[in-house]
Each structure stands twice: as C-alpha cells, then as structure tokens.
Amino acid sequence: MRSNQLTRILAGLRAPASSLCGAARRGVATTIATATPRWNPVPWIRRGPSALTWAAERPSFRRGLALKSSASSSSSSSSSAPVEVSVDVLVREEAVGLGDEVQLASATLERDCEQALALALQRKGPGSGCGSVEVSVMVTDDEEIRELNSTWRGRDRPTDVLSFPNGEAPPGYHAVVLGDVVISAQTAMHQSEERGHDLQKELRILLVHGILHLLDYDHEVSAEAEAEMAREEARILSALGWAQGGGLIAEATERPAVRLVALDMDGTLLDSGVRVPGKNAAALEELKRRGVEVILATGKARPSALLACEKSGLSHLFSEMSPGIFLQGLLVHGKGGEVLDRSFLPPSVVREAFQYAEEENVACCGFLGDTNVTLRAHPRLTELHERYYEPESVVVSSVEEIVAQDVYKILFYGDDAGVIEGKVKPHWERNLPEGARLTRAIPEMLELVPDGTSKASGLKRLLREYGISAEEVLAVGDGDNDLEMVSLAGIGVAVDNATPSLKEVADHVVSSNDECGAAEAIWKFALRDQP
C-alpha cells in the first residue's frame, strides 16, 4: 500500500489533513458533521525504497487482508482527458475478526471505489492535465476509528466513516493523491441492521459519502452545499444500482423525529442573568405547540427550577404537575408531577462533608429537596438563594441533626473558582468516600452526589415512563454534569460556553447561553425549522 497520509496517521505521526468528516456515531441515527478546523497540507511522502522500509518497520499497520492493491480503471471527465483511477484497499485484521460477513462485503470495495470515483469525477475532478488519481480505503473496527476520531475531530467515540483529503504531492509526481476513506465495519454492521439492508449496501453508502468529501463536497457549509452533496450521493448510488432514494445525507434526514428535549438550566437555558431569554422561551413555546415533550434536567432543587421559570413568565410550561430531572438526577418527577425515583447520600458521607467544611471554613449546605440545611450562615449560601433561587439554607445546631435526615446532595461553594479547583476538589478526589461521586455545574461550586446517579440515569427513567428511545432525544447542556446525558441522547448539543470535555462528546456546538444557544439547538435539531 502506498505511504500516504493514512499510513502516517496509523503509524502515529501527526500529519495534518485539509478536512475530514465523521458521518455518524454508533447506535444513533446518522448524524452528519464535518470537523473543524481545516489543516494546511504538509510535504507528502513519496513512495520509494525509504518509504517502503519506513512502512515495513510498522507491521501492526500492515496486518490485515489486502485486497488486490493498486488496481486501476479509467474515467472520462467532462472537463478533461481520461483519468486513471488507482485504488488501494486494506481490511484491517480487527475488522476481519468481526466475522465472515465483513470479509465478504468488503471483497468488492476496490471495484466499488473505482466505479463510484469514476462517476464522481464526471462532475468534480482534480483539474485539467491530471492523468492519474489515487485513493485509499481502509475497513477497520470501532476502536481504531475512535482513536482517529478523537485525534482529528476531538470526538472520543466511534463513527461510521472518516475522510482524510491529502496534502499536495511534490512537483512532478505522476498522480493526484485524493486521500483516504476509513470505514468502521462494526458501526456499519449496526447501521445496516437498523436500516434493514445488508452490510455491503451500507459499506457502499459510506464509501460514496467519503469519496465525495475527498472531492471537496461539504454538507456543513450551507443548506445549498448539503443539497448538492445529497443529490450527488443519490446520483452515484442510483447509477450503480446500489441504493434508490438517496445516500447517507438522505438517511440522516429520515432519522426518528425528536420526541423529547432535555435542557440543562444554569449556563444553558438560563442566561448570565439567570433568566430565560425571549428567544429560548419562544422555542419552548413552539416545542409545546408541536407536541414535543420538554424536560428540565438540572442540578437545581425542584422549587428553585420552577421559580426560575416563573420569574421568566413560563409557569404555564413548567409547574408542580410537570415532569423533570432535578438535583443532578437524584430526584425524578414523571407525568403529573409524581415522584418516579430518588437517591440519597449515605449518612457517613454527609457527616464527613460537613466536618470538612467546618475545618476548612468552606460554605457548605445539604439539599433535602424543598429545603437546604447548613451548620453556619455564609454569604455564598445567601447568594445561592438570591441569585440561583435555591432554597434558603436553614442553620441547624449539629451535624447529627443533618445526618438524621435524607440528604440528596452536598454542595460546597467557594469564594472563587480557584478555591474549588485548588483546594476543595483535590481533597475530595483524594478522599472520595464510598457511595459518593463528584460533579460540577458551576466553576465556584462542587457537589457530592450518590454514586451511580446522574442526569442520564434520571433521563433513562423518564424515557421508560414515556416509551421514548434515547435516539429520539435532544439534550443540551454546558457542564461536566451534563456529560452522560448529552452522550446518551440521539442528538447531544453543547452551548459555546460549555466545558471542553462536554464539547468533546457533543454532536454539535451552538451559540452560548447568552446568545440563546438553546433556542438555536431546538430550532435546528428538534423543530428543523427557522423561527
């Protein structure tokens, strides 16, 4: 196989690509995304004795089923002389190990790529004077494509197809090297089952999508560009008799409609003034009008969440009769407002937390549901009540008085983010007691919550109640406490002010909370319309 960009990537080198695309994540109806930023090309490694030796020193790259390497065919472009198409196909050992179906379905990929590329070059080619075009195709498993997806797109999870357009070859080189298409057989198998067709058809659909990205089609640029790429997918697949009605982009638009929207509050639905902006409110109204369930999924206590909505004139949308996920998923209310699930901290954790707060003079309160308790009044706890609408913290005389009650979670509130990051968080990371875990929604705060719980666990409980699948959910958040929920949802979205870790797992990033990113996500991904 030629030593092109794919070889360098798999060998562990960090050669930039001009663009790449990951079309879907496993287990979710196809989500289209083109990675940014685009990288500038670097000098291309020519094939020759040194390159061959360099590749041979990495036998892990060469392991696999090589399929008739470097076959060729000719294509007649509408704007140039016939172009020779040279295709390299490698089926990785890990993919072969998935079963005979993968090997059989992959056996035609070389010829499939020749035919698809020949048709694609009729509409958009490398330019006049080009006599030969090279492309590589690799079939691998979820783990390897996850590593590539993480390295090049910042998405640490599997995807179905990645495209790596290549840098320019040195002057005088005999061919234009378009780049590489990497396909996960594992995800392709899953998607073929979901869509009711065989693996070979799914591989062909992914192959065509990847090839078009190599030719600079980009469905993320604009609606017009998306339509152009969708038409070209459909044209090629139909002409070759592989699929009727469209390709990967068309399949994406046919995904199940969003039936439930789960929204974090602080930093997401609420702006910096802790109010719901007008655009967000209008988007919520439209969701309700169209019959889409809207769920608050927040770290707030239920009374404070409802009060924040009341202050923004949304009591008709969220009330005591509404479902919701509160206290980081520790309290879940279903249809009619009834309690579906609740979780409490072990008493020993509560005792240890308040003892630490007293020794270190850190503001601390325990959440009991509709009320909060503390051992000592503190300006930060007053702010928690007045700014964030959380229940006022009632001062009690002893730790044992608190321990005797059911405590959902403990919240530490530092004078600034540095106190939490440099002092409180390191202590609890070193001394985390059994039955508890840490979570964080706001930089100045740190929470101890029962282990095994999260907004995602609360969302799963609600989905069972409604008979809705995770694939039919849009979830929007900003903090690390939203990680599991955004990962679970069929469409996971981070606002622009979100933590880097949340942006990494999200399918999409929208505008910040102060720029009504929640409304943007709702209109774009749930309503699929413009306000």
Short mmCIF file of C-alpha atoms in Angstrom, two decimals:
data_model
loop_
_atom_site.label_atom_id
_atom_site.label_comp_id
_atom_site.label_asym_id
_atom_site.label_seq_id
_atom_site.Cartn_x
_atom_site.Cartn_y
_atom_site.Cartn_z
CA MET A 1 0.00 0.00 0.00
CA ARG A 2 1.33 3.45 -0.79
CA SER A 3 2.80 5.53 2.03
CA ASN A 4 0.28 8.34 2.05
CA GLN A 5 -1.35 10.33 4.82
CA LEU A 6 -3.33 7.39 6.19
CA THR A 7 -0.12 5.41 6.62
CA ARG A 8 1.41 8.28 8.54
CA ILE A 9 -1.59 8.67 10.79
CA LEU A 10 -1.76 4.98 11.63
CA ALA A 11 1.96 4.96 12.31
CA GLY A 12 1.40 7.61 14.94
CA LEU A 13 2.57 10.69 13.03
CA ARG A 14 0.53 13.88 13.26
CA ALA A 15 0.30 14.84 9.59
CA PRO A 16 -2.46 17.42 9.07
CA ALA A 17 -5.35 16.90 6.69
CA SER A 18 -7.17 19.60 4.79
CA SER A 19 -10.52 18.39 6.13
CA LEU A 20 -12.23 15.33 7.43
CA CYS A 21 -15.73 14.12 8.03
CA GLY A 22 -17.26 11.71 10.52
CA ALA A 23 -20.77 10.92 9.47
CA ALA A 24 -22.41 9.16 12.40
CA ARG A 25 -21.85 7.78 15.82
CA ARG A 26 -22.65 4.21 16.63
CA GLY A 27 -26.09 3.47 18.00
CA VAL A 28 -27.61 6.71 16.80
CA ALA A 29 -29.38 7.50 13.56
CA THR A 30 -26.88 9.15 11.27
CA THR A 31 -25.54 12.48 12.44
CA ILE A 32 -23.59 14.47 9.86
CA ALA A 33 -20.62 16.59 10.93
CA THR A 34 -17.53 17.96 9.24
CA ALA A 35 -14.62 18.51 11.56
CA THR A 36 -13.05 21.91 12.01
CA PRO A 37 -10.56 23.43 11.84
CA ARG A 38 -9.12 22.55 8.45
CA TRP A 39 -5.39 21.90 8.44
CA ASN A 40 -2.82 23.06 5.91
CA PRO A 41 -1.11 20.30 3.91
CA VAL A 42 2.43 19.19 4.75
CA PRO A 43 5.00 17.75 2.34
CA TRP A 44 3.74 14.40 1.09
CA ILE A 45 5.90 11.28 1.50
CA ARG A 46 6.66 9.78 -1.90
CA ARG A 47 6.68 6.07 -2.31
CA GLY A 48 10.12 4.58 -2.83
CA PRO A 49 12.63 2.36 -1.02
CA SER A 50 12.80 4.59 2.04
CA ALA A 51 9.03 4.90 2.30
CA LEU A 52 8.55 1.16 1.87
CA THR A 53 11.14 0.47 4.56
CA TRP A 54 9.54 3.05 6.83
CA ALA A 55 6.12 1.38 6.48
CA ALA A 56 7.54 -2.14 6.85
CA GLU A 57 9.02 -1.21 10.21
CA ARG A 58 5.45 -0.89 11.48
CA PRO A 59 3.99 -4.35 10.92
CA SER A 60 0.94 -3.52 13.03
CA PHE A 61 -0.18 -1.23 10.20
CA ARG A 62 0.27 -3.92 7.56
CA ARG A 63 -1.67 -6.62 9.41
CA GLY A 64 -4.90 -7.30 7.58
CA LEU A 65 -6.42 -8.56 4.40
CA ALA A 66 -5.03 -6.56 1.46
CA LEU A 67 -7.40 -6.68 -1.49
CA LYS A 68 -5.76 -6.59 -4.96
CA SER A 69 -3.74 -3.49 -4.21
CA SER A 70 -3.43 -0.73 -6.79
CA ALA A 71 -5.96 -1.81 -9.40
CA SER A 72 -6.77 0.80 -11.99
CA SER A 73 -9.56 1.96 -14.25
CA SER A 74 -10.21 4.99 -16.41
CA SER A 75 -12.71 7.79 -16.02
CA SER A 76 -13.80 10.30 -18.62
CA SER A 77 -14.29 13.68 -17.01
CA SER A 78 -16.50 16.21 -18.69
CA SER A 79 -13.72 18.77 -18.49
CA SER A 80 -10.51 16.78 -19.08
CA ALA A 81 -8.85 13.78 -20.71
CA PRO A 82 -9.44 10.29 -19.31
CA VAL A 83 -8.15 9.90 -15.76
CA GLU A 84 -6.66 6.68 -14.45
CA VAL A 85 -8.09 5.71 -11.06
CA SER A 86 -5.82 3.76 -8.71
CA VAL A 87 -7.35 2.25 -5.58
CA ASP A 88 -5.73 0.66 -2.54
CA VAL A 89 -7.96 -1.27 -0.13
CA LEU A 90 -6.94 -2.63 3.25
CA VAL A 91 -9.24 -4.59 5.54
CA ARG A 92 -7.71 -4.49 8.99
CA GLU A 93 -7.23 -7.68 10.96
CA GLU A 94 -9.55 -6.31 13.64
CA ALA A 95 -12.34 -5.90 11.08
CA VAL A 96 -11.76 -9.35 9.58
CA GLY A 97 -12.18 -10.73 13.09
CA LEU A 98 -15.74 -9.40 13.22
CA GLY A 99 -16.89 -12.29 11.03
CA ASP A 100 -17.16 -13.65 7.51
CA GLU A 101 -19.84 -11.10 6.64
CA VAL A 102 -17.28 -8.29 6.82
CA GLN A 103 -14.80 -10.06 4.55
CA LEU A 104 -17.48 -10.94 2.01
CA ALA A 105 -18.98 -7.45 1.98
CA SER A 106 -15.53 -5.86 1.69
CA ALA A 107 -14.43 -8.06 -1.19
CA THR A 108 -15.96 -5.72 -3.79
CA LEU A 109 -14.78 -2.45 -2.24
CA GLU A 110 -11.89 -1.96 -4.64
CA ARG A 111 -14.09 -2.23 -7.71
CA ASP A 112 -16.86 -0.29 -5.92
CA CYS A 113 -14.45 2.56 -5.24
CA GLU A 114 -13.24 2.61 -8.85
CA GLN A 115 -16.79 2.83 -10.17
CA ALA A 116 -18.00 5.41 -7.66
CA LEU A 117 -14.94 7.60 -8.10
CA ALA A 118 -15.20 7.40 -11.89
CA LEU A 119 -18.77 8.69 -11.70
CA ALA A 120 -17.90 11.37 -9.16
CA LEU A 121 -15.04 12.64 -11.34
CA GLN A 122 -17.56 13.35 -14.10
CA ARG A 123 -18.89 16.25 -12.02
CA LYS A 124 -15.90 17.41 -9.97
CA GLY A 125 -12.32 16.39 -10.71
CA PRO A 126 -8.75 17.36 -9.77
CA GLY A 127 -8.35 19.67 -12.75
CA SER A 128 -7.01 19.55 -16.27
CA GLY A 129 -3.74 17.85 -17.02
CA CYS A 130 -4.18 15.16 -14.38
CA GLY A 131 -3.63 11.67 -15.76
CA SER A 132 -3.95 9.60 -12.59
CA VAL A 133 -5.82 9.75 -9.30
CA GLU A 134 -5.02 7.68 -6.21
CA VAL A 135 -7.26 6.91 -3.23
CA SER A 136 -7.04 4.52 -0.29
CA VAL A 137 -9.84 2.77 1.56
CA MET A 138 -9.43 1.11 4.94
CA VAL A 139 -12.01 -1.00 6.76
CA THR A 140 -11.39 -1.22 10.50
CA ASP A 141 -13.22 -1.61 13.81
CA ASP A 142 -14.79 0.85 16.25
CA GLU A 143 -11.71 1.13 18.47
CA GLU A 144 -9.34 2.25 15.73
CA ILE A 145 -11.78 4.68 14.15
CA ARG A 146 -12.50 6.02 17.65
CA GLU A 147 -8.79 6.82 18.04
CA LEU A 148 -8.74 8.60 14.69
CA ASN A 149 -11.96 10.44 15.50
CA SER A 150 -10.52 11.57 18.83
CA THR A 151 -7.21 12.70 17.32
CA TRP A 152 -8.59 14.57 14.33
CA ARG A 153 -12.08 15.67 15.38
CA GLY A 154 -11.85 15.79 19.16
CA ARG A 155 -14.69 13.24 19.41
CA ASP A 156 -13.64 10.35 21.62
CA ARG A 157 -16.08 7.78 20.26
CA PRO A 158 -16.60 5.62 17.18
CA THR A 159 -18.08 6.96 13.97
CA ASP A 160 -19.01 5.25 10.72
CA VAL A 161 -16.78 6.95 8.12
CA LEU A 162 -13.90 9.42 8.14
CA SER A 163 -12.44 11.17 5.09
CA PHE A 164 -8.86 12.45 5.02
CA PRO A 165 -8.18 14.62 1.95
CA ASN A 166 -4.45 14.53 1.27
CA GLY A 167 -1.83 17.22 1.03
CA GLU A 168 -0.36 18.04 -2.35
CA ALA A 169 2.25 15.72 -3.86
CA PRO A 170 5.65 17.15 -4.78
CA PRO A 171 6.01 18.74 -8.23
CA GLY A 172 6.40 16.16 -10.96
CA TYR A 173 4.73 13.31 -9.09
CA HIS A 174 2.70 11.24 -11.54
CA ALA A 175 -0.67 11.24 -9.73
CA VAL A 176 -3.06 13.34 -7.73
CA VAL A 177 -3.46 11.71 -4.32
CA LEU A 178 -7.04 12.44 -3.28
CA GLY A 179 -6.66 10.94 0.18
CA ASP A 180 -8.14 8.22 2.33
CA VAL A 181 -11.53 6.90 3.40
CA VAL A 182 -11.72 4.98 6.69
CA ILE A 183 -14.85 2.93 7.46
CA SER A 184 -15.78 1.15 10.68
CA ALA A 185 -17.19 -2.26 9.82
CA GLN A 186 -18.54 -2.53 13.36
CA THR A 187 -20.65 0.62 13.10
CA ALA A 188 -21.62 -0.22 9.52
CA MET A 189 -22.95 -3.60 10.71
CA HIS A 190 -25.03 -1.90 13.39
CA GLN A 191 -26.42 0.70 10.97
CA SER A 192 -27.23 -1.87 8.31
CA GLU A 193 -29.33 -3.76 10.87
CA GLU A 194 -31.11 -0.55 11.91
CA ARG A 195 -31.86 0.39 8.31
CA GLY A 196 -32.91 -3.05 7.15
CA HIS A 197 -30.36 -3.68 4.43
CA ASP A 198 -27.22 -5.80 4.11
CA LEU A 199 -23.70 -4.82 5.12
CA GLN A 200 -22.45 -4.47 1.56
CA LYS A 201 -25.04 -1.80 0.81
CA GLU A 202 -24.12 0.12 3.96
CA LEU A 203 -20.41 -0.03 3.11
CA ARG A 204 -21.16 1.31 -0.37
CA ILE A 205 -23.25 4.18 1.03
CA LEU A 206 -20.43 5.11 3.42
CA LEU A 207 -17.83 4.76 0.66
CA VAL A 208 -19.66 7.18 -1.65
CA HIS A 209 -20.07 9.70 1.17
CA GLY A 210 -16.36 9.51 1.96
CA ILE A 211 -15.30 9.83 -1.68
CA LEU A 212 -17.38 12.97 -2.15
CA HIS A 213 -15.67 14.59 0.82
CA LEU A 214 -12.32 13.86 -0.81
CA LEU A 215 -13.60 15.81 -3.82
CA ASP A 216 -14.40 18.80 -1.58
CA TYR A 217 -18.15 18.33 -1.20
CA ASP A 218 -19.12 19.62 2.24
CA HIS A 219 -22.68 19.34 3.55
CA GLU A 220 -21.89 21.50 6.60
CA VAL A 221 -21.09 24.69 4.68
CA SER A 222 -24.68 25.63 3.82
CA ALA A 223 -28.08 24.19 3.02
CA GLU A 224 -27.24 24.53 -0.67
CA ALA A 225 -23.99 22.59 -0.22
CA GLU A 226 -25.80 19.90 1.72
CA ALA A 227 -28.42 19.58 -1.02
CA GLU A 228 -25.71 19.42 -3.70
CA MET A 229 -23.86 16.63 -1.89
CA ALA A 230 -27.10 14.74 -1.23
CA ARG A 231 -28.01 14.91 -4.92
CA GLU A 232 -24.58 13.64 -5.92
CA GLU A 233 -24.79 10.76 -3.44
CA ALA A 234 -28.18 9.80 -4.83
CA ARG A 235 -26.97 10.08 -8.45
CA ILE A 236 -23.96 7.80 -7.93
CA LEU A 237 -25.78 5.21 -5.82
CA SER A 238 -28.69 5.07 -8.25
CA ALA A 239 -26.48 4.90 -11.36
CA LEU A 240 -24.58 1.95 -9.91
CA GLY A 241 -27.76 0.22 -8.71
CA TRP A 242 -26.59 0.28 -5.09
CA ALA A 243 -29.41 2.28 -3.49
CA GLN A 244 -32.52 4.14 -4.53
CA GLY A 245 -33.78 7.30 -2.90
CA GLY A 246 -30.51 8.74 -1.59
CA GLY A 247 -27.36 8.18 0.40
CA LEU A 248 -26.02 8.96 3.85
CA ILE A 249 -27.34 12.53 3.99
CA ALA A 250 -30.81 11.40 2.93
CA GLU A 251 -30.73 8.69 5.60
CA ALA A 252 -29.83 11.30 8.19
CA THR A 253 -32.92 13.36 7.38
CA GLU A 254 -35.05 10.25 7.82
CA ARG A 255 -33.92 9.65 11.40
CA PRO A 256 -36.65 9.43 14.03
CA ALA A 257 -38.16 12.81 14.90
CA VAL A 258 -37.17 14.33 18.22
CA ARG A 259 -39.91 13.50 20.71
CA LEU A 260 -38.30 14.82 23.89
CA VAL A 261 -35.95 17.72 24.61
CA ALA A 262 -33.92 17.66 27.84
CA LEU A 263 -32.47 21.03 28.86
CA ASP A 264 -29.94 21.96 31.49
CA MET A 265 -30.77 25.27 33.14
CA ASP A 266 -27.81 27.26 34.58
CA GLY A 267 -25.47 28.18 31.74
CA THR A 268 -27.75 26.66 29.10
CA LEU A 269 -31.43 27.58 29.13
CA LEU A 270 -30.77 30.49 31.51
CA ASP A 271 -28.57 33.44 30.55
CA SER A 272 -25.96 35.04 32.81
CA GLY A 273 -28.74 36.99 34.50
CA VAL A 274 -30.37 33.66 35.45
CA ARG A 275 -33.39 34.36 33.25
CA VAL A 276 -34.80 32.53 30.23
CA PRO A 277 -34.16 34.82 27.22
CA GLY A 278 -37.08 35.61 24.94
CA LYS A 279 -35.76 33.52 22.03
CA ASN A 280 -35.39 30.49 24.28
CA ALA A 281 -38.89 31.00 25.64
CA ALA A 282 -40.31 31.23 22.11
CA ALA A 283 -38.57 27.99 21.12
CA LEU A 284 -40.03 26.26 24.19
CA GLU A 285 -43.50 27.50 23.28
CA GLU A 286 -43.11 26.09 19.76
CA LEU A 287 -41.99 22.71 21.11
CA LYS A 288 -45.10 22.53 23.27
CA ARG A 289 -47.31 23.63 20.36
CA ARG A 290 -45.93 20.78 18.24
CA GLY A 291 -46.37 18.20 20.97
CA VAL A 292 -42.69 17.66 21.80
CA GLU A 293 -42.03 16.85 25.46
CA VAL A 294 -39.73 19.36 27.20
CA ILE A 295 -37.88 18.29 30.33
CA LEU A 296 -35.80 20.41 32.69
CA ALA A 297 -32.68 18.41 33.56
CA THR A 298 -30.92 20.44 36.20
CA GLY A 299 -28.80 20.36 39.32
CA LYS A 300 -31.28 22.73 40.92
CA ALA A 301 -33.79 21.72 43.53
CA ARG A 302 -37.28 21.50 42.08
CA PRO A 303 -38.64 24.63 43.81
CA SER A 304 -35.73 26.74 42.56
CA ALA A 305 -36.08 25.43 38.99
CA LEU A 306 -39.79 26.26 38.94
CA LEU A 307 -39.14 29.68 40.49
CA ALA A 308 -36.59 30.49 37.77
CA CYS A 309 -39.23 29.59 35.18
CA GLU A 310 -41.85 31.68 36.98
CA LYS A 311 -39.51 34.70 37.00
CA SER A 312 -39.28 34.32 33.21
CA GLY A 313 -43.04 34.00 32.69
CA LEU A 314 -43.00 30.28 31.93
CA SER A 315 -45.15 28.90 34.74
CA HIS A 316 -47.65 27.68 32.16
CA LEU A 317 -44.94 25.42 30.72
CA PHE A 318 -43.29 24.18 33.92
CA SER A 319 -45.25 23.63 37.12
CA GLU A 320 -45.74 21.21 40.01
CA MET A 321 -47.55 18.95 37.53
CA SER A 322 -44.63 18.83 35.09
CA PRO A 323 -42.07 16.04 34.72
CA GLY A 324 -38.43 16.86 35.30
CA ILE A 325 -34.97 15.78 36.42
CA PHE A 326 -33.69 17.66 39.45
CA LEU A 327 -30.69 17.66 41.81
CA GLN A 328 -28.37 16.14 39.16
CA GLY A 329 -30.80 13.27 38.52
CA LEU A 330 -31.29 12.37 42.19
CA LEU A 331 -34.96 13.34 42.05
CA VAL A 332 -37.08 12.42 39.02
CA HIS A 333 -40.68 13.51 38.54
CA GLY A 334 -42.86 11.92 35.87
CA LYS A 335 -46.22 12.60 34.25
CA GLY A 336 -48.48 14.60 36.51
CA GLY A 337 -45.51 15.51 38.70
CA GLU A 338 -45.39 12.24 40.63
CA VAL A 339 -42.04 11.10 42.01
CA LEU A 340 -40.54 8.30 39.93
CA ASP A 341 -37.15 7.95 41.57
CA ARG A 342 -34.97 9.44 44.29
CA SER A 343 -31.48 8.78 45.68
CA PHE A 344 -29.78 9.90 48.90
CA LEU A 345 -26.21 10.15 50.14
CA PRO A 346 -25.01 7.69 52.81
CA PRO A 347 -25.14 9.36 56.26
CA SER A 348 -21.40 8.80 56.73
CA VAL A 349 -20.67 10.89 53.63
CA VAL A 350 -22.89 13.71 54.88
CA ARG A 351 -21.13 13.72 58.25
CA GLU A 352 -17.66 13.75 56.67
CA ALA A 353 -18.60 16.56 54.28
CA PHE A 354 -19.82 18.93 56.97
CA GLN A 355 -16.86 18.15 59.22
CA TYR A 356 -14.52 19.04 56.36
CA ALA A 357 -16.42 22.28 55.64
CA GLU A 358 -16.15 23.34 59.28
CA GLU A 359 -12.43 22.60 59.46
CA GLU A 360 -11.64 24.39 56.19
CA ASN A 361 -14.18 27.22 56.55
CA VAL A 362 -15.84 26.48 53.22
CA ALA A 363 -19.50 27.29 52.60
CA CYS A 364 -21.48 24.04 52.58
CA CYS A 365 -25.13 23.03 52.54
CA GLY A 366 -27.16 19.85 52.25
CA PHE A 367 -30.12 19.57 49.87
CA LEU A 368 -33.21 17.93 51.39
CA GLY A 369 -35.45 18.52 48.39
CA ASP A 370 -37.58 21.57 49.11
CA THR A 371 -35.20 22.91 51.78
CA ASN A 372 -31.46 23.22 52.41
CA VAL A 373 -29.58 22.90 55.70
CA THR A 374 -26.20 24.13 56.92
CA LEU A 375 -24.19 24.45 60.12
CA ARG A 376 -23.17 28.06 59.56
CA ALA A 377 -24.61 31.01 57.64
CA HIS A 378 -22.36 32.22 54.84
CA PRO A 379 -22.60 34.99 52.22
CA ARG A 380 -22.13 32.40 49.50
CA LEU A 381 -25.17 30.46 50.70
CA THR A 382 -27.17 33.69 50.68
CA GLU A 383 -26.07 34.21 47.07
CA LEU A 384 -27.07 30.63 46.27
CA HIS A 385 -30.59 31.50 47.39
CA GLU A 386 -30.89 35.01 45.96
CA ARG A 387 -29.08 34.58 42.65
CA TYR A 388 -29.77 30.95 41.79
CA TYR A 389 -33.19 30.68 43.51
CA GLU A 390 -32.08 27.64 45.54
CA PRO A 391 -33.93 27.04 48.82
CA GLU A 392 -32.70 29.21 51.69
CA SER A 393 -30.24 27.32 53.89
CA VAL A 394 -31.59 26.76 57.39
CA VAL A 395 -28.91 26.79 60.10
CA VAL A 396 -29.05 23.79 62.45
CA SER A 397 -27.07 23.17 65.62
CA SER A 398 -25.21 19.92 64.89
CA VAL A 399 -24.02 17.56 62.19
CA GLU A 400 -26.09 14.77 63.71
CA GLU A 401 -29.24 16.81 63.18
CA ILE A 402 -28.44 16.89 59.47
CA VAL A 403 -27.36 13.25 59.28
CA ALA A 404 -30.69 12.20 60.76
CA GLN A 405 -32.44 13.46 57.60
CA ASP A 406 -32.42 12.23 53.99
CA VAL A 407 -29.83 14.33 52.15
CA TYR A 408 -29.82 14.24 48.35
CA LYS A 409 -26.51 16.01 47.84
CA ILE A 410 -23.87 18.22 49.44
CA LEU A 411 -22.79 21.48 47.79
CA PHE A 412 -19.52 23.32 48.52
CA TYR A 413 -19.44 26.96 47.38
CA GLY A 414 -16.00 28.59 47.17
CA ASP A 415 -15.24 32.30 47.26
CA ASP A 416 -13.97 31.82 43.72
CA ALA A 417 -13.27 29.02 41.25
CA GLY A 418 -9.66 28.83 42.48
CA VAL A 419 -10.78 27.71 45.94
CA ILE A 420 -12.70 24.82 44.44
CA GLU A 421 -10.09 23.88 41.84
CA GLY A 422 -7.04 24.28 44.06
CA LYS A 423 -8.33 23.15 47.43
CA VAL A 424 -11.76 21.53 47.71
CA LYS A 425 -11.77 19.40 44.57
CA PRO A 426 -8.25 17.91 45.10
CA HIS A 427 -9.17 16.96 48.68
CA TRP A 428 -12.28 15.03 47.66
CA GLU A 429 -10.57 13.46 44.69
CA ARG A 430 -8.01 12.02 47.12
CA ASN A 431 -10.51 11.14 49.81
CA LEU A 432 -13.72 10.31 47.99
CA PRO A 433 -15.83 8.16 50.33
CA GLU A 434 -17.60 5.02 49.21
CA GLY A 435 -21.11 5.63 47.92
CA ALA A 436 -20.41 9.11 46.55
CA ARG A 437 -19.07 10.80 43.44
CA LEU A 438 -18.17 14.36 42.48
CA THR A 439 -19.95 16.55 39.96
CA ARG A 440 -19.65 20.19 38.99
CA ALA A 441 -22.08 22.51 37.26
CA ILE A 442 -20.60 25.95 38.06
CA PRO A 443 -16.87 26.73 38.48
CA GLU A 444 -17.28 28.09 42.03
CA MET A 445 -19.23 25.03 43.17
CA LEU A 446 -18.53 21.35 43.77
CA GLU A 447 -21.11 18.71 44.66
CA LEU A 448 -21.07 15.32 46.35
CA VAL A 449 -23.87 13.12 44.99
CA PRO A 450 -24.76 9.43 45.38
CA ASP A 451 -22.60 7.15 43.27
CA GLY A 452 -24.27 5.61 40.22
CA THR A 453 -26.58 8.56 39.61
CA SER A 454 -26.55 11.32 37.02
CA LYS A 455 -28.86 13.31 34.81
CA ALA A 456 -28.55 10.44 32.33
CA SER A 457 -29.85 7.91 34.85
CA GLY A 458 -32.79 10.22 35.54
CA LEU A 459 -33.41 10.64 31.83
CA LYS A 460 -33.43 6.87 31.30
CA ARG A 461 -36.09 6.55 34.00
CA LEU A 462 -38.25 9.19 32.32
CA LEU A 463 -37.82 7.62 28.89
CA ARG A 464 -39.18 4.34 30.23
CA GLU A 465 -42.17 6.25 31.57
CA TYR A 466 -42.85 7.85 28.19
CA GLY A 467 -41.93 4.92 25.98
CA ILE A 468 -39.39 7.08 24.13
CA SER A 469 -35.98 5.87 22.96
CA ALA A 470 -32.76 7.78 23.66
CA GLU A 471 -32.39 8.13 19.89
CA GLU A 472 -35.47 10.38 19.90
CA VAL A 473 -33.99 12.80 22.45
CA LEU A 474 -32.28 16.16 22.01
CA ALA A 475 -30.19 17.06 25.08
CA VAL A 476 -28.50 20.44 25.57
CA GLY A 477 -26.04 21.35 28.32
CA ASP A 478 -22.94 23.27 29.34
CA GLY A 479 -21.23 21.48 32.23
CA ASP A 480 -19.43 18.29 33.11
CA ASN A 481 -22.57 17.28 34.99
CA ASP A 482 -24.24 17.06 31.55
CA LEU A 483 -21.67 14.67 30.04
CA GLU A 484 -23.61 11.44 30.45
CA MET A 485 -26.92 12.97 29.38
CA VAL A 486 -25.51 14.59 26.23
CA SER A 487 -23.72 11.34 25.36
CA LEU A 488 -26.92 9.31 25.86
CA ALA A 489 -29.15 11.47 23.68
CA GLY A 490 -29.66 10.80 19.99
CA ILE A 491 -28.63 14.41 19.41
CA GLY A 492 -26.28 15.79 22.05
CA VAL A 493 -25.55 19.52 21.96
CA ALA A 494 -23.19 21.77 23.91
CA VAL A 495 -23.57 25.53 24.12
CA ASP A 496 -20.48 27.55 23.23
CA ASN A 497 -19.74 28.39 26.87
CA ALA A 498 -19.63 24.68 27.74
CA THR A 499 -16.64 22.92 29.25
CA PRO A 500 -14.09 21.46 26.80
CA SER A 501 -14.95 17.93 27.91
CA LEU A 502 -18.64 18.42 27.10
CA LYS A 503 -17.86 19.93 23.70
CA GLU A 504 -15.72 16.88 23.00
CA VAL A 505 -18.59 14.40 23.43
CA ALA A 506 -21.34 16.58 21.93
CA ASP A 507 -22.58 16.00 18.39
CA HIS A 508 -22.92 19.74 17.82
CA VAL A 509 -21.87 23.02 19.42
CA VAL A 510 -24.21 26.01 19.21
CA SER A 511 -24.04 29.62 20.40
CA SER A 512 -23.53 30.47 24.06
CA ASN A 513 -26.28 30.69 26.67
CA ASP A 514 -26.19 34.50 26.43
CA GLU A 515 -26.66 34.21 22.66
CA CYS A 516 -29.68 31.89 23.01
CA GLY A 517 -27.83 28.72 22.03
CA ALA A 518 -30.64 26.61 23.49
CA ALA A 519 -33.10 28.16 21.03
CA GLU A 520 -30.64 27.57 18.19
CA ALA A 521 -30.39 23.88 19.10
CA ILE A 522 -34.16 23.49 19.41
CA TRP A 523 -34.94 25.10 16.06
CA LYS A 524 -32.13 23.38 14.19
CA PHE A 525 -32.31 19.85 15.57
CA ALA A 526 -35.80 19.37 17.07
CA LEU A 527 -38.06 21.64 15.06
CA ARG A 528 -35.87 21.56 11.91
CA ASP A 529 -37.13 24.98 11.04
CA GLN A 530 -36.34 28.67 11.44
CA PRO A 531 -38.03 30.93 13.99
#
